[in-house]
């Protein structure tokens, strides 16, 4: 393969690919933040435990629902 | 506290500052490789998310831009590996006359298709070195390899392209398209 062939291939590639606009059109921070929120904020186990415990208490003592709602 | 140290500790405000500072550079690098603005934006978001997720691996006295570019290049490489090689760019080159000859368009498409069939690593090296004319040391840093390895990949890409174009009947004079 000659140097001339090399130059031809290189020139053909440059001519075949359109020049790219490399300027970013919009701020990507909102999209990054959404992705972080989806992946970074799982519900901790103790929150689930509290929800389960509360549901059990209300099941056996339904009148406590009114007391709970009053204090809310 | 230093911005990079605060980022490494997980401060979102510090990370936001870094995002606004570097998102343009990361995008510009990726779009040069994948040649599609929409995909480049998605990969830039993915790059920034991975940067935050692996922030403990970053040394605050290190080069953030180089580290970000390496992550971006790996994501662009993964994208090219997943992408079907038959897809070709249909956009006309910038400045092409409206009355471009059909034969010239077909020749360009054949060259693009032959290029897309290159292994992803060779495609990235050749795109950045030959089409975008980026410095070899920057390409080497982004790929996590040596300048010599980049030059070898470019050499192999050109050799494969020469064989494929000869096979397609595009011999000497292919540059005069």
Coordinates of C-alpha atoms in Angstrom, one line a residue:
Chain A
X1 CA 0.0 0.0 0.0
X2 CA 1.6 3.2 -1.2
X3 CA 1.6 6.5 0.6
X4 CA -0.4 7.9 -2.2
X5 CA -3.2 5.3 -1.6
X6 CA -3.1 6.3 2.1
X7 CA -3.6 10.0 1.3
X8 CA -6.4 9.1 -1.1
X9 CA -8.3 7.1 1.5
X10 CA -7.8 9.8 4.1
X11 CA -9.1 12.5 1.6
X12 CA -12.0 10.3 0.6
X13 CA -13.0 9.9 4.3
X14 CA -12.9 13.6 4.9
X15 CA -15.0 14.3 1.9
X16 CA -17.5 11.5 2.7
X17 CA -18.4 12.6 6.3
X18 CA -20.3 15.8 6.9
X19 CA -18.7 18.3 9.2
X20 CA -20.3 18.0 12.6
X21 CA -21.6 21.0 14.6
X22 CA -20.0 20.3 17.9
X23 CA -21.9 23.0 19.9
X24 CA -24.2 21.7 22.5
X25 CA -27.7 23.0 21.8
X26 CA -29.2 22.8 25.4
X27 CA -28.3 22.5 29.0
X28 CA -28.2 18.8 30.0
X29 CA -28.2 19.4 33.8
X30 CA -32.0 18.8 34.1
X31 CA -31.7 15.5 32.3
X32 CA -28.7 14.5 34.4
X33 CA -30.6 15.4 37.6
X34 CA -33.6 13.3 36.5
X35 CA -31.3 10.4 36.0
X36 CA -29.7 10.9 39.4
X37 CA -33.1 11.1 41.1
X38 CA -34.3 7.8 39.6
X39 CA -31.1 6.0 40.6
X40 CA -29.9 7.7 43.8
X41 CA -33.1 7.9 46.0
X42 CA -34.1 4.3 46.9
X43 CA -36.5 3.9 49.9
X44 CA -34.4 2.8 52.9
X45 CA -35.4 -0.5 54.6
X46 CA -36.5 1.2 57.9
X47 CA -39.1 3.3 56.0
X48 CA -40.6 0.1 54.7
X49 CA -40.5 -1.5 58.2
X50 CA -42.3 1.5 59.6
X51 CA -45.0 1.4 56.9
X52 CA -45.5 -2.3 57.6
X53 CA -45.7 -1.9 61.3
X54 CA -48.2 1.0 61.0
X55 CA -50.4 -1.0 58.6
X56 CA -50.4 -4.0 61.1
X57 CA -51.3 -1.7 64.1
X58 CA -54.1 -0.1 62.1
X59 CA -55.4 -3.5 61.1
X60 CA -55.8 -4.7 64.7
X61 CA -56.7 -1.3 66.2
X62 CA -58.7 0.6 63.4
X63 CA -59.8 3.3 65.9
X64 CA -56.2 4.5 66.0
X65 CA -56.6 5.7 62.4
X66 CA -58.8 8.5 63.7
X67 CA -56.4 9.4 66.4
X68 CA -53.5 9.4 63.9
X69 CA -55.5 11.5 61.4
X70 CA -56.4 14.0 64.1
X71 CA -52.8 14.5 65.1
X72 CA -51.8 14.9 61.4
Chain B
X1 CA -13.2 23.5 49.9
X2 CA -11.9 22.7 46.4
X3 CA -14.6 22.0 43.8
X4 CA -13.2 18.6 42.9
X5 CA -12.9 17.5 46.5
X6 CA -16.5 18.6 47.2
X7 CA -17.6 16.6 44.1
X8 CA -15.7 13.5 45.2
X9 CA -17.5 13.8 48.6
X10 CA -20.9 13.7 46.7
X11 CA -22.0 17.4 46.9
X12 CA -24.6 17.9 44.3
X13 CA -23.9 21.6 43.9
X14 CA -20.3 20.9 43.1
X15 CA -21.3 18.3 40.6
X16 CA -23.8 20.7 39.0
X17 CA -21.0 23.3 38.6
X18 CA -18.8 20.6 36.9
X19 CA -21.6 19.5 34.6
X20 CA -22.2 23.1 33.4
X21 CA -18.5 23.6 32.9
X22 CA -17.7 20.4 31.1
X23 CA -20.9 19.2 29.3
X24 CA -20.0 21.2 26.2
X25 CA -16.6 19.6 25.9
X26 CA -17.9 16.1 26.6
X27 CA -20.7 16.5 24.0
X28 CA -18.3 17.9 21.4
X29 CA -16.0 14.9 21.8
X30 CA -18.8 12.3 21.7
X31 CA -20.6 13.9 18.7
X32 CA -17.3 13.7 16.7
X33 CA -17.3 9.9 17.3
X34 CA -21.0 8.9 16.9
X35 CA -21.9 11.6 14.3
X36 CA -25.4 12.1 15.6
X37 CA -26.4 15.0 17.8
X38 CA -29.4 13.3 19.5
X39 CA -27.4 10.2 20.4
X40 CA -24.5 12.3 21.5
X41 CA -26.7 14.2 23.9
X42 CA -28.0 10.9 25.4
X43 CA -24.5 9.6 25.7
X44 CA -23.3 12.8 27.3
X45 CA -26.1 12.5 30.0
X46 CA -25.0 8.9 30.5
X47 CA -21.4 10.0 30.8
X48 CA -22.2 12.6 33.4
X49 CA -24.4 10.2 35.4
X50 CA -21.5 7.6 35.4
X51 CA -19.1 10.3 36.5
X52 CA -21.2 11.0 39.5
X53 CA -21.8 7.3 40.3
X54 CA -18.1 6.6 40.3
X55 CA -17.0 9.8 41.9
X56 CA -15.2 7.9 44.7
X57 CA -12.8 6.5 42.1
X58 CA -11.7 10.0 41.1
X59 CA -8.7 11.5 42.8
X60 CA -9.4 15.2 43.5
X61 CA -5.9 16.2 42.4
X62 CA -6.4 14.4 39.1
X63 CA -7.4 15.6 35.6
X64 CA -11.2 15.7 35.6
X65 CA -11.5 16.6 31.9
X66 CA -9.3 13.6 30.9
X67 CA -11.2 11.2 33.2
X68 CA -14.5 12.4 31.8
X69 CA -13.3 12.1 28.2
X70 CA -12.2 8.5 28.9
X71 CA -15.6 7.6 30.2
X72 CA -17.3 9.3 27.3
X73 CA -15.1 7.5 24.8
X74 CA -15.9 4.1 26.3
X75 CA -19.6 4.8 26.1
X76 CA -19.3 6.0 22.5
X77 CA -17.3 2.8 21.7
X78 CA -20.1 0.7 23.3
X79 CA -22.7 2.5 21.2
X80 CA -20.8 1.8 18.0
X81 CA -20.5 -1.9 18.9
X82 CA -24.3 -2.1 19.4
X83 CA -25.1 -0.1 16.3
X84 CA -25.8 -2.0 13.0
X85 CA -23.0 -1.5 10.5
X86 CA -25.4 -1.1 7.6
X87 CA -26.7 2.3 8.8
X88 CA -25.1 5.1 6.8
X89 CA -25.2 8.8 7.1
X90 CA -27.6 10.3 4.6
X91 CA -26.7 14.0 5.3
X92 CA -24.9 15.8 2.6
X93 CA -21.5 17.1 3.5
X94 CA -21.5 20.8 4.5
X95 CA -21.2 23.0 1.5
X96 CA -22.1 20.3 -1.1
X97 CA -23.8 21.8 -4.2
X98 CA -27.5 21.1 -4.6
X99 CA -26.9 19.5 -8.0
X100 CA -24.5 16.9 -6.5
X101 CA -23.9 14.0 -9.0
X102 CA -25.8 10.8 -8.2
X103 CA -22.6 8.8 -8.8
X104 CA -20.7 11.0 -6.3
X105 CA -23.4 10.5 -3.7
X106 CA -23.3 6.7 -4.2
X107 CA -19.5 6.7 -3.9
X108 CA -19.8 8.7 -0.6
X109 CA -22.4 6.3 0.7
X110 CA -20.2 3.3 -0.2
X111 CA -17.3 4.8 1.6
X112 CA -19.4 5.5 4.7
X113 CA -20.8 2.0 4.7
X114 CA -17.3 0.5 4.4
X115 CA -16.2 2.7 7.2
X116 CA -19.1 1.7 9.4
X117 CA -18.2 -2.0 9.0
X118 CA -14.8 -1.4 10.6
X119 CA -14.3 -2.8 14.1
X120 CA -15.5 -0.1 16.6
X121 CA -12.0 0.5 18.1
X122 CA -10.5 1.1 14.6
X123 CA -13.5 3.2 13.6
X124 CA -13.1 5.5 16.7
X125 CA -9.4 6.0 16.1
X126 CA -9.8 6.7 12.4
X127 CA -12.8 9.1 12.9
X128 CA -10.9 11.1 15.5
X129 CA -7.6 11.1 13.6
X130 CA -8.5 11.3 10.0
X131 CA -12.0 12.9 9.8
X132 CA -11.8 15.2 12.9
X133 CA -8.0 15.6 12.8
X134 CA -7.7 15.5 16.6
X135 CA -4.2 15.3 18.1
X136 CA -2.9 11.7 18.5
X137 CA -2.0 12.2 22.2
X138 CA -5.5 13.4 23.0
X139 CA -7.0 10.3 21.2
X140 CA -4.5 8.1 23.1
X141 CA -5.5 9.5 26.4
X142 CA -9.2 9.2 25.7
X143 CA -8.8 5.5 24.6
X144 CA -6.5 4.7 27.5
X145 CA -3.7 3.6 25.2
X146 CA -0.5 4.8 23.6
X147 CA 0.1 7.1 20.6
X148 CA 1.7 4.2 18.9
X149 CA -1.3 2.0 19.4
X150 CA -3.6 4.8 18.0
X151 CA -1.4 5.1 14.9
X152 CA -1.5 1.3 14.4
X153 CA -5.3 1.3 14.6
X154 CA -5.5 4.1 12.1
X155 CA -3.1 2.2 9.8
X156 CA -5.2 -0.9 10.1
X157 CA -8.4 1.0 9.4
X158 CA -7.0 2.5 6.3
X159 CA -5.7 -0.9 5.1
X160 CA -9.1 -2.5 5.6
X161 CA -10.9 0.4 3.9
X162 CA -8.5 0.1 0.9
X163 CA -9.4 -3.6 0.6
X164 CA -13.1 -3.0 0.9
X165 CA -13.2 -0.1 -1.5
X166 CA -11.2 -2.1 -4.1
X167 CA -13.7 -4.9 -3.6
X168 CA -16.5 -2.5 -4.2
X169 CA -14.9 -1.3 -7.4
X170 CA -13.7 2.0 -6.0
X171 CA -10.0 1.9 -7.0
X172 CA -7.5 4.7 -7.3
X173 CA -9.1 8.1 -7.7
X174 CA -11.7 7.4 -5.1
X175 CA -10.9 10.7 -3.4
X176 CA -12.0 12.6 -6.5
X177 CA -15.7 12.2 -5.5

